[in-house]
PDB file of C-alpha atoms and ligand atoms in Angstrom:
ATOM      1  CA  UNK I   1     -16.978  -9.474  37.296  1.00 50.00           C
ATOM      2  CA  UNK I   2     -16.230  -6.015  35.288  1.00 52.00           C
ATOM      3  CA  UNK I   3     -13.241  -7.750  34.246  1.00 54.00           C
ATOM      4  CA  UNK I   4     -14.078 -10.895  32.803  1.00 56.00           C
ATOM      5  CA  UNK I   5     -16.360  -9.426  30.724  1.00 57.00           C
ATOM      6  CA  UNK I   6     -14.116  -6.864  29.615  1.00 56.00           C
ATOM      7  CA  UNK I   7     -12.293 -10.270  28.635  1.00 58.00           C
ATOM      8  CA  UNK I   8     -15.044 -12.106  26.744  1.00 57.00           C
ATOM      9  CA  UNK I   9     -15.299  -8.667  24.761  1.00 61.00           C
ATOM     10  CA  UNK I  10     -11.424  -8.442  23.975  1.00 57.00           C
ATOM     11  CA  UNK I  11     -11.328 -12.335  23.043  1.00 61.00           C
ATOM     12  CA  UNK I  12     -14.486 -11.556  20.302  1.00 59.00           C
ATOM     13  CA  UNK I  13     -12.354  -9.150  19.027  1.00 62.00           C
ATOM     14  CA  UNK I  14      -9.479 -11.337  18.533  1.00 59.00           C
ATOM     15  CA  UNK I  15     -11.170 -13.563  16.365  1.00 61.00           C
ATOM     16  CA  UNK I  16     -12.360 -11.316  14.048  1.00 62.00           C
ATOM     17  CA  UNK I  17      -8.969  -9.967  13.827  1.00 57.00           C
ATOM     18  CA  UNK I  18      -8.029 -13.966  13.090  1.00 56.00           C
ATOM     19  CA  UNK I  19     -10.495 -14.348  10.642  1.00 60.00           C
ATOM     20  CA  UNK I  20      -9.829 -11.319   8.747  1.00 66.00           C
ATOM     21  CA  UNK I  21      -6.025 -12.025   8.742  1.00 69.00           C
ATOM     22  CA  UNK I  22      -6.166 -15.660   7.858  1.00 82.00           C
ATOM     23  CA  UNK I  23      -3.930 -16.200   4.447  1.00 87.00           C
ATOM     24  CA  UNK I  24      -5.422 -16.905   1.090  1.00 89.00           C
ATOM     25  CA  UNK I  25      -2.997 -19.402   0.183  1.00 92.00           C
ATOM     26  CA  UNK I  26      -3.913 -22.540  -2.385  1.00 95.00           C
ATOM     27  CA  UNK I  27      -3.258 -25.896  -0.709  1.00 95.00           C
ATOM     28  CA  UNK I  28      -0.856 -26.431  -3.497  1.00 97.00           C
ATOM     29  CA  UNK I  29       1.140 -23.502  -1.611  1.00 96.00           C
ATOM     30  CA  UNK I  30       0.825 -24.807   1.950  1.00 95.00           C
ATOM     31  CA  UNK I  31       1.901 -28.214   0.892  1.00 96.00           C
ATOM     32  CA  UNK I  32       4.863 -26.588  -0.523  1.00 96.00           C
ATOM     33  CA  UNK I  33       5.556 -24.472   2.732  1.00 96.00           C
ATOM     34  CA  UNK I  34       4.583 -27.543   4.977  1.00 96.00           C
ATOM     35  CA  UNK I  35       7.348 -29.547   3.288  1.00 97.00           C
ATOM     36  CA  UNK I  36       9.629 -26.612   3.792  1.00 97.00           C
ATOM     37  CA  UNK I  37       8.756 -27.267   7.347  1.00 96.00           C
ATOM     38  CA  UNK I  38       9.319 -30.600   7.370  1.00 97.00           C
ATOM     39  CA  UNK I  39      12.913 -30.224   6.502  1.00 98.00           C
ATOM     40  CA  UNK I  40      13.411 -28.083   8.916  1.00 97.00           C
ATOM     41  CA  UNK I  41      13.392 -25.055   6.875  1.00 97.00           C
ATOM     42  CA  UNK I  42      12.903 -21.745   9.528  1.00 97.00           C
ATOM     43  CA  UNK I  43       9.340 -20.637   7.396  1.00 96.00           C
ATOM     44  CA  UNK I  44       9.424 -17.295   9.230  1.00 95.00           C
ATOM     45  CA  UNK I  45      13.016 -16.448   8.484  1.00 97.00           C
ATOM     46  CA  UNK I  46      12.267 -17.771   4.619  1.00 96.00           C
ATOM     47  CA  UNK I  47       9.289 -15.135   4.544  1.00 96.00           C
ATOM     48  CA  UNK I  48      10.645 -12.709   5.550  1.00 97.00           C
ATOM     49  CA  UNK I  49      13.770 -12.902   3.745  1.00 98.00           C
ATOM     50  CA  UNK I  50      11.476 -12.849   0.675  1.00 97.00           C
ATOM     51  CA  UNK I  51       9.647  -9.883   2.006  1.00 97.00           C
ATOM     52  CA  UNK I  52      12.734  -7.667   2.126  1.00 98.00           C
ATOM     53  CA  UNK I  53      14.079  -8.468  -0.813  1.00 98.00           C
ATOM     54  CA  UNK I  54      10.813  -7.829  -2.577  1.00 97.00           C
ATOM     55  CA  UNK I  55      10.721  -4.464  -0.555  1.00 97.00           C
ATOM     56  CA  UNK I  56      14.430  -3.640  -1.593  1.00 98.00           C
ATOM     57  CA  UNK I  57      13.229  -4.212  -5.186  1.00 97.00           C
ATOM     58  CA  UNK I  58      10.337  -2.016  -4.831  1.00 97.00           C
ATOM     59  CA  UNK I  59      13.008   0.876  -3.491  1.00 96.00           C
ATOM     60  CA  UNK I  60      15.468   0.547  -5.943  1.00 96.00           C
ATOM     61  CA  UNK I  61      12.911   0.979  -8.606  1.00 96.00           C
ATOM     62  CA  UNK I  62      11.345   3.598  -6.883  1.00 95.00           C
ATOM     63  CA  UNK I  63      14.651   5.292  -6.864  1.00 95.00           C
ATOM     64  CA  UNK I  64      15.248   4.608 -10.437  1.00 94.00           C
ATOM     65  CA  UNK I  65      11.968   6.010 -11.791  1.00 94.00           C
ATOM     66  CA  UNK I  66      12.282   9.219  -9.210  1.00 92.00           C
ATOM     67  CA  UNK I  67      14.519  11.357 -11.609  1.00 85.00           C
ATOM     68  CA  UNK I  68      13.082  10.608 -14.590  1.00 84.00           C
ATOM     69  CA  UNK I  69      11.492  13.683 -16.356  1.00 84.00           C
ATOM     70  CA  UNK I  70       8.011  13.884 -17.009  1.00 87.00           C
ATOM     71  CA  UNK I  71       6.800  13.654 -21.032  1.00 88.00           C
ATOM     72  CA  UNK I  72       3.200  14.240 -20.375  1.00 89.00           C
ATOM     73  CA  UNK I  73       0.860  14.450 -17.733  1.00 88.00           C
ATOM     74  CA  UNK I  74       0.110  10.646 -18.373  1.00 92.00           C
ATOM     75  CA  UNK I  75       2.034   8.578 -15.638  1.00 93.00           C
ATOM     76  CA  UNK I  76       4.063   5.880 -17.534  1.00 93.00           C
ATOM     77  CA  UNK I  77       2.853   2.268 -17.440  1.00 94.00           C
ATOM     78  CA  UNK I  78       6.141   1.191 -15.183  1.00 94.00           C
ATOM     79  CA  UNK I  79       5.323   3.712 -12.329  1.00 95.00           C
ATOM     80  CA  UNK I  80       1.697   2.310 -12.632  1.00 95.00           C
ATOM     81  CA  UNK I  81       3.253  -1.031 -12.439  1.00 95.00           C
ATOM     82  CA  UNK I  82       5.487  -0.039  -9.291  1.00 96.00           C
ATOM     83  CA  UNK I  83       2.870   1.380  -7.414  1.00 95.00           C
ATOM     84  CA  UNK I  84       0.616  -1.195  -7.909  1.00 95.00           C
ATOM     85  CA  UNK I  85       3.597  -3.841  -6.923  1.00 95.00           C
ATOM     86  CA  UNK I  86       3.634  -1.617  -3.583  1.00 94.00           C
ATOM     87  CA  UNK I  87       0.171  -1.073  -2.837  1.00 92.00           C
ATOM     88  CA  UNK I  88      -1.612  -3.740  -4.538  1.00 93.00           C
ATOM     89  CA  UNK I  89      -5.212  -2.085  -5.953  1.00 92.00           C
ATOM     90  CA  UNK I  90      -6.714  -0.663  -2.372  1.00 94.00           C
ATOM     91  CA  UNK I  91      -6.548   2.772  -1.211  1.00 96.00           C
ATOM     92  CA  UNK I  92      -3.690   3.733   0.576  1.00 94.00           C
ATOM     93  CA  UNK I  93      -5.420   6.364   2.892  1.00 94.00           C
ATOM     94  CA  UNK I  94      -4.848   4.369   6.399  1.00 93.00           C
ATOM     95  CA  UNK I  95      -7.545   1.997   7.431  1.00 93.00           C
ATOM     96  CA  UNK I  96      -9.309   2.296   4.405  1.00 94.00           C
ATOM     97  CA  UNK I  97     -10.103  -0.623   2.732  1.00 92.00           C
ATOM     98  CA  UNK I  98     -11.586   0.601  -0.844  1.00 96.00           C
ATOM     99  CA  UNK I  99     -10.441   0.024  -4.384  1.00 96.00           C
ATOM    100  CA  UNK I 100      -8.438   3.031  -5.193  1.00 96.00           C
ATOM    101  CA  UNK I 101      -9.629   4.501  -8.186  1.00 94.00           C
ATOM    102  CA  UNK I 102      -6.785   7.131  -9.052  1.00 92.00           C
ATOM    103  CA  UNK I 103      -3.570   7.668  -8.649  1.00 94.00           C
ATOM    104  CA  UNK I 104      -2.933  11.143  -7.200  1.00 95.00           C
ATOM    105  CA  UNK I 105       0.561  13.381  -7.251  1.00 93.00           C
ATOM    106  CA  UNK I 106       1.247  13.985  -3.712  1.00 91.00           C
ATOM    107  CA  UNK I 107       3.211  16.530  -4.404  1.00 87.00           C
ATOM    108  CA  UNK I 108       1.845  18.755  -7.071  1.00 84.00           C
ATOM    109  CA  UNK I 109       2.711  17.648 -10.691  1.00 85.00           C
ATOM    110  CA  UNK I 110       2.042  21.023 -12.045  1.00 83.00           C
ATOM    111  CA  UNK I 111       5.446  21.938 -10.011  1.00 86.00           C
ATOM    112  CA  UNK I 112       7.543  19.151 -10.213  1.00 85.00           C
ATOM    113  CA  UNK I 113       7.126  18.118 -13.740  1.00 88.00           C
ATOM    114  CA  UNK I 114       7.291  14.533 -12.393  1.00 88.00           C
ATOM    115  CA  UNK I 115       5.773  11.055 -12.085  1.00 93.00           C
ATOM    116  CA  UNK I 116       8.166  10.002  -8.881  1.00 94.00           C
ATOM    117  CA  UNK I 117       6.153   7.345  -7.383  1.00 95.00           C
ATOM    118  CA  UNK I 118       7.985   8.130  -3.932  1.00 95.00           C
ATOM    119  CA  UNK I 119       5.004  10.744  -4.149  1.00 94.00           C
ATOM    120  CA  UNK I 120       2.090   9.094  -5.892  1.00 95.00           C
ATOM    121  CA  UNK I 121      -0.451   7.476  -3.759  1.00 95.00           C
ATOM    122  CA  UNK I 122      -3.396   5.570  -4.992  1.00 96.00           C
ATOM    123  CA  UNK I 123      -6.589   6.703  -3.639  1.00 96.00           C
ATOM    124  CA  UNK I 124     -10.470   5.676  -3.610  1.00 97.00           C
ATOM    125  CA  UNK I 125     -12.565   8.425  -4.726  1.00 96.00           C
ATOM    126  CA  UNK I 126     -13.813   9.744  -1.512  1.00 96.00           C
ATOM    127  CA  UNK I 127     -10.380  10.258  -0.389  1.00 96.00           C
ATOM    128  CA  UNK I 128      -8.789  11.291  -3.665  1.00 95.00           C
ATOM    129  CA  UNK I 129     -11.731  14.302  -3.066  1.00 95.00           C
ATOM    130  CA  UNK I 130     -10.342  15.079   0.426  1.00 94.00           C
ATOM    131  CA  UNK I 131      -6.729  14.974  -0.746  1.00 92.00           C
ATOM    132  CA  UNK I 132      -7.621  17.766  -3.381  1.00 91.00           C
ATOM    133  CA  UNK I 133      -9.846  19.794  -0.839  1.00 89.00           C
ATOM    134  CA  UNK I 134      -7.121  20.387   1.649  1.00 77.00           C
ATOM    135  CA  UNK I 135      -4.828  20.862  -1.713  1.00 64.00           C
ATOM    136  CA  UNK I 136      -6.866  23.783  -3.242  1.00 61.00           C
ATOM    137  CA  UNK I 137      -7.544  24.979   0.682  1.00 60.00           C
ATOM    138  CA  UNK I 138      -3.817  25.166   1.221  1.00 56.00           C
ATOM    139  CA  UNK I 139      -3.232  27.493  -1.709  1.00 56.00           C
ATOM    140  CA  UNK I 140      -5.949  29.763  -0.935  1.00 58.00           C
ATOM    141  CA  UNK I 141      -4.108  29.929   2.336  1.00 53.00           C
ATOM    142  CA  UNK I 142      -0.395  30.263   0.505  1.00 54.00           C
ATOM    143  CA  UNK I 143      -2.286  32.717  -1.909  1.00 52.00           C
ATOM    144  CA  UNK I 144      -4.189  35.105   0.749  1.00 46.00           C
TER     145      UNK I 144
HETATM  146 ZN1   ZN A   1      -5.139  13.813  -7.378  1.00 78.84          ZN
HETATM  147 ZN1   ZN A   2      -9.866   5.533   0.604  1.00 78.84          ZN
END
């Protein structure tokens, strides 16, 4: 008995996880990927091909952009572009599913005279606040 409720429970929870991860694709699109289909194109293989190349992009760029030196404390409009290519415009804190607001130097730009978007994370307000809490809390620790 225990069980099969346990089951009912588990199957609700499935379909929100369905609904929340069905695609946003025009019809236009799926006719184009059904006739893919039809041809007997492998879709998955296609995808996913797609999604690694556009993740080697995104590296190689990253790469690129790392070693570049700083002019100002402005971060150039092609890291900007880059991270927003990588992250799209949420927060990247995990789970959190906010519009990120800034984009915040993971490691501190005041020391590394950079804008390397290998360490440039873009954060909703409440957690850009945390990230700079434990920041200033870590050098009173380094300081003390
Ligand atoms: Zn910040
Ligand atoms: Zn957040």
């Amino acid at each position: 008995m225990r069980d099969a409720k346990e089951n009912v429970h588990v199957n609700v929870n499935l379909q929100q996880l369905f609904a929340e991860s069905s695609l946003d694709l025009k019809p236009e699109t799926e006719a184009r990927l059904r006739e893919l289909q039809q041809k007997g194109l492998d879709l998955d293989a296609l995808i996913n091909e797609f999604l690694d190349k556009r993740e080697a992009e995104i590296s190689t760029e990253k790469a690129e952009l790392a070693d570049l030196p700083a002019k100002s404390r402005y971060i150039p409009v092609r890291v900007k572009r880059l991270i927003a290519a990588e992250y799209g415009h949420k927060c990247a804190a995990p789970g959190c599913r906010r519009e990120a607001k800034d984009l915040h130097h993971t490691a501190r730009y005041s020391l590394t005279k950079r804008h390397d978007p290998h360490f440039l994370a873009p954060l909703c307000s409440g957690h850009h606040e945390i990230a700079h809490s434990v920041d200033v809390k870590v050098q009173h620790w380094r300081q003390s």
